[in-house]
Every structure is written in C-alpha cells, then in structure tokens.
XYZ file of C-alpha atoms in Angstrom:
250
model
C 19.797 4.936 -3.520
C 18.584 5.749 -0.011
C 14.808 5.603 0.015
C 12.886 6.889 3.035
C 10.884 4.214 4.809
C 7.105 4.473 4.533
C 4.780 2.829 7.047
C 1.190 2.968 5.803
C -1.788 1.732 7.777
C -4.866 0.249 6.128
C -7.837 0.341 8.505
C -10.020 -1.651 6.082
C -13.680 -1.725 7.263
C -12.848 -0.531 10.749
C -13.080 2.847 12.383
C -15.723 5.234 13.699
C -15.293 8.782 14.964
C -14.709 7.331 18.417
C -11.322 6.168 17.105
C -10.137 9.664 16.166
C -7.962 9.878 19.317
C -6.005 6.882 17.979
C -5.313 8.833 14.800
C -4.145 11.815 16.837
C -1.802 9.579 18.837
C -0.414 7.961 15.692
C 0.107 11.385 14.125
C 2.040 12.519 17.198
C 4.263 9.423 17.040
C 4.877 9.964 13.343
C 5.963 13.540 14.036
C 8.340 12.244 16.707
C 10.033 9.964 14.145
C 10.864 12.374 11.307
C 13.224 9.947 9.544
C 10.193 7.818 8.556
C 7.138 8.640 6.454
C 3.798 7.411 7.788
C 0.225 7.463 6.484
C -3.198 6.075 7.336
C -5.752 4.842 4.805
C -9.127 4.925 6.531
C -12.745 4.246 5.506
C -14.317 6.913 3.321
C -16.534 8.067 6.202
C -13.455 8.876 8.294
C -11.331 10.655 5.690
C -12.588 14.164 6.411
C -12.669 13.937 10.219
C -9.303 12.145 10.256
C -7.730 14.820 8.079
C -8.914 17.444 10.582
C -6.996 15.866 13.480
C -4.024 14.241 11.736
C -1.851 17.318 11.338
C 0.960 16.510 8.892
C 0.106 12.781 8.815
C -1.245 11.979 5.320
C -4.729 10.493 5.271
C -5.650 8.243 2.384
C -8.416 6.108 0.945
C -8.541 2.352 0.487
C -9.961 2.299 -3.045
C -11.653 4.427 -5.676
C -13.594 4.143 -8.912
C -11.774 4.683 -12.185
C -14.377 7.194 -13.436
C -14.613 10.765 -12.198
C -18.419 10.563 -11.989
C -21.329 8.557 -13.347
C -24.036 6.011 -12.629
C -21.889 3.880 -10.299
C -24.017 3.292 -7.222
C -22.030 3.165 -4.007
C -18.693 4.028 -5.626
C -16.324 6.873 -4.750
C -14.328 8.878 -7.286
C -10.920 10.517 -7.056
C -12.383 14.061 -7.010
C -14.583 13.035 -4.070
C -11.565 11.694 -2.183
C -9.584 14.854 -2.802
C -12.475 17.025 -1.620
C -12.665 15.040 1.632
C -8.948 15.560 2.309
C -7.326 12.358 1.043
C -3.834 12.668 -0.392
C -3.285 9.038 -1.413
C -5.122 5.798 -2.094
C -4.513 2.066 -2.213
C -5.351 0.193 -5.430
C -5.230 -3.500 -6.299
C -5.316 -4.685 -2.687
C -5.458 -8.467 -2.429
C -8.795 -8.350 -0.641
C -10.264 -6.359 -3.519
C -8.788 -8.816 -5.999
C -10.140 -11.782 -4.054
C -13.450 -10.611 -2.603
C -14.510 -8.185 -5.361
C -12.815 -10.096 -8.205
C -10.865 -7.046 -9.352
C -8.211 -7.520 -12.011
C -4.806 -6.000 -12.593
C -6.367 -3.917 -15.377
C -8.839 -2.529 -12.831
C -5.885 -1.542 -10.653
C -4.209 0.081 -13.679
C -7.289 2.196 -14.426
C -7.757 3.186 -10.793
C -4.115 4.184 -10.411
C -4.372 6.350 -13.506
C -7.538 8.018 -12.187
C -5.945 8.707 -8.826
C -2.828 10.222 -10.363
C -4.920 12.348 -12.708
C -6.346 14.099 -9.674
C -3.116 14.447 -7.727
C -3.472 11.482 -5.389
C -0.450 9.355 -4.576
C -0.914 5.629 -5.113
C 0.047 2.450 -3.283
C -0.246 -0.301 -5.912
C -0.511 -3.809 -4.471
C 0.502 -7.188 -5.819
C 0.840 -10.649 -4.328
C 0.229 -14.350 -4.792
C -2.099 -16.917 -3.244
C -0.697 -19.678 -1.033
C -1.562 -22.290 -3.669
C 0.281 -20.264 -6.313
C 3.396 -20.125 -4.134
C 3.168 -23.847 -3.392
C 2.994 -24.513 -7.130
C 6.148 -22.473 -7.747
C 4.257 -19.731 -9.591
C 4.614 -16.841 -7.127
C 7.263 -14.938 -9.093
C 5.410 -15.318 -12.380
C 2.096 -14.226 -10.836
C 3.520 -11.113 -9.207
C 5.463 -10.040 -12.292
C 2.335 -10.473 -14.413
C 0.326 -8.331 -12.012
C 2.891 -5.540 -12.282
C 3.006 -5.786 -16.068
C -0.767 -5.328 -16.251
C -1.291 -2.765 -13.495
C 1.706 -0.413 -13.575
C 0.621 2.986 -14.946
C 2.249 4.158 -18.163
C 3.680 7.263 -16.496
C 4.711 5.549 -13.247
C 7.065 7.723 -11.253
C 8.464 7.510 -7.706
C 7.119 10.982 -6.949
C 3.619 9.514 -6.675
C 3.759 5.717 -6.988
C 4.639 3.127 -4.339
C 4.423 -0.662 -4.740
C 3.315 -3.027 -1.993
C 4.070 -6.732 -2.064
C 1.513 -8.557 0.048
C 1.437 -12.344 -0.197
C -2.275 -12.945 0.118
C -1.785 -15.959 2.382
C 0.046 -13.811 4.953
C -2.619 -11.132 5.395
C -4.257 -11.340 8.792
C -3.126 -14.927 9.293
C -0.051 -14.432 11.433
C 1.963 -16.236 8.765
C 4.969 -14.400 7.375
C 7.354 -15.392 4.554
C 10.942 -15.945 5.587
C 13.280 -12.952 5.312
C 14.922 -14.599 2.299
C 11.548 -15.047 0.593
C 10.622 -11.413 1.187
C 13.987 -10.095 0.002
C 13.878 -12.317 -3.080
C 10.435 -11.113 -4.166
C 11.308 -7.464 -3.569
C 14.460 -7.896 -5.686
C 12.324 -9.400 -8.449
C 9.952 -6.452 -8.271
C 12.849 -3.997 -8.430
C 14.223 -5.768 -11.497
C 10.770 -5.705 -13.115
C 10.518 -1.980 -12.491
C 13.917 -1.433 -14.118
C 12.704 -3.222 -17.223
C 9.473 -1.241 -17.377
C 10.380 2.318 -16.351
C 14.174 2.459 -16.456
C 16.941 2.337 -13.885
C 16.625 5.839 -12.446
C 12.887 5.774 -11.771
C 12.943 2.152 -10.636
C 15.546 2.939 -7.991
C 13.323 5.667 -6.589
C 10.105 3.648 -6.255
C 9.468 2.416 -2.731
C 8.414 -1.219 -2.360
C 6.516 -1.971 0.824
C 5.935 -5.351 2.418
C 2.462 -6.198 3.706
C 1.323 -9.268 5.590
C 1.220 -9.792 9.367
C 3.700 -7.007 10.144
C 3.947 -6.298 13.884
C 6.114 -4.295 16.227
C 7.991 -7.501 17.002
C 9.058 -8.278 13.419
C 9.043 -4.834 11.780
C 12.708 -3.943 12.243
C 13.913 -7.300 10.902
C 11.677 -7.093 7.829
C 12.350 -3.419 7.124
C 16.113 -3.917 7.295
C 16.001 -6.230 4.270
C 17.296 -5.042 0.895
C 14.620 -3.411 -1.269
C 12.078 -3.372 1.577
C 11.232 0.299 1.852
C 8.447 0.145 4.388
C 5.299 -1.697 5.342
C 1.606 -1.773 4.497
C -0.016 -2.660 7.816
C -3.539 -3.915 8.421
C -4.896 -4.797 11.844
C -1.839 -3.563 13.716
C -2.472 -0.026 12.418
C -5.804 0.360 14.218
C -4.296 1.485 17.514
C -1.323 3.605 18.443
C -0.261 0.897 20.889
C 0.362 -1.560 18.028
C 1.182 0.795 15.155
C 3.694 3.097 16.827
C 6.210 0.269 17.495
C 6.198 -0.457 13.750
C 6.960 3.181 12.984
C 9.714 3.085 15.583
C 11.027 -0.161 14.082
C 11.253 1.557 10.711
C 13.070 4.501 12.297
C 15.607 2.150 13.884
C 16.764 0.921 10.465
C 16.469 4.229 8.591
C-alpha cells in the first residue's frame, strides 16, 4: 500500500508569537510540496494564533488530559484544543514518559479522549538506550503498543511514531537497518492487533535527530512513512529541507 509521507514538527516548549512568520513560511513550503502531508504541534499558547496564519497546514497540540473537564490544575482537555483550532495531538511522547512518568495506559486514555473529540493522534513509542543495549528494545516497544493502542484504532485518525529515546535531541541516529527493523516489527504488531487492512494503512513515523541531511535516506526505508521532528522543526530553514526530502521519495 502506498502511504503518503507525513512530516510533523513538535515545537516542544519553544515558540512565542514572534515566531509566527516561521509558521507562515513552513505552511508555504508545505503547500509547494503537495505530495507530502505536513503538520506542526506547537505549545498551547500558540495553537490559536498559529491556526490563523497556517492556512491548510494542520496545527496540533503536544499533549492533552484524558478528561473533558474537571479539577485538573494546569491541564488542557480535548474540547479546549479543538476550540483553539487544533486538529491533532501527540500522545505518549518519550519526554512525557520520562519527565512526567506517564505510562502506556495514560497514552491509551489520552488517545481515546482525543479521538472522541475528532482530533487525529500521533501515538509515540520507543526504548531507552540501556534497554536497547540489553537487547530488550523490541520487547519494550511491542509492550508499549499493546498497552497504548486504542481499541478502535484506525488509519483515518491514528499515526504511530517510533522514537528511540536515546536519539532525541542527541544527534545520535539508529542505523537504517535498525530503523527499518523496528518499523517492520511495529507493522507486524499492528497486523496482529487490528488486522491486515487497517495495519497497512497506519503511517509509522520515525523520530530522533532527523535533519535535512538524513531525511531522504531515512524516509526511503520500508515502513517509514514520515518523520516526527523536534528541534529542526522550529525554523523554515531547517524544517523545509525535511519536507522536501520526504517529497523526493514520495
């Protein structure tokens, strides 16, 4: 099955209104590469202003609370994200798992909440460097998917992202064989859980030190359907070459 490439940027805790021209420039580049899907997940404070200048470029959130409302100080719900103009959200990101001690069940509940309110979901999984060194990477990632994949998972709204936690922001990148192997394992796991037809439609992104220099090589690999990009998505200068790299192999 031919799956369209998706290049999604995660701005993390970066971005003020002064950076809105970068979003406009990225949106223009995305429009100029129609064979590729692109999106930006920005801080909550930028969702509404970004959506006003992004045109057809989808603007998303980086997290959400599983409840629609309640006594959850500082948290943001799916209805709030939708009202601000978000059309997607990330859940289960490795930094949330590590820094906020979130579990795969948390990711499961958040994905369900997002889908309930019409948001598309990028569901993340990935191992620590020590887990890979111990030969446990495959087992860890499969377990995360088993515990976090929503019951009604469907390619119309769900995307997976494999992000080895030791490669995020470090400049380290798994070898092409290691990336292709893990993505094949994820595809096989999806087939077991949701059936052949749906599994073939789910996009699996790679995340971890993706740059304009290595994007085309990584995105040409089997079962790599795009990229989840951190720091390199903050400026058009760095992010646009990744979009163009995706277009070159689409």
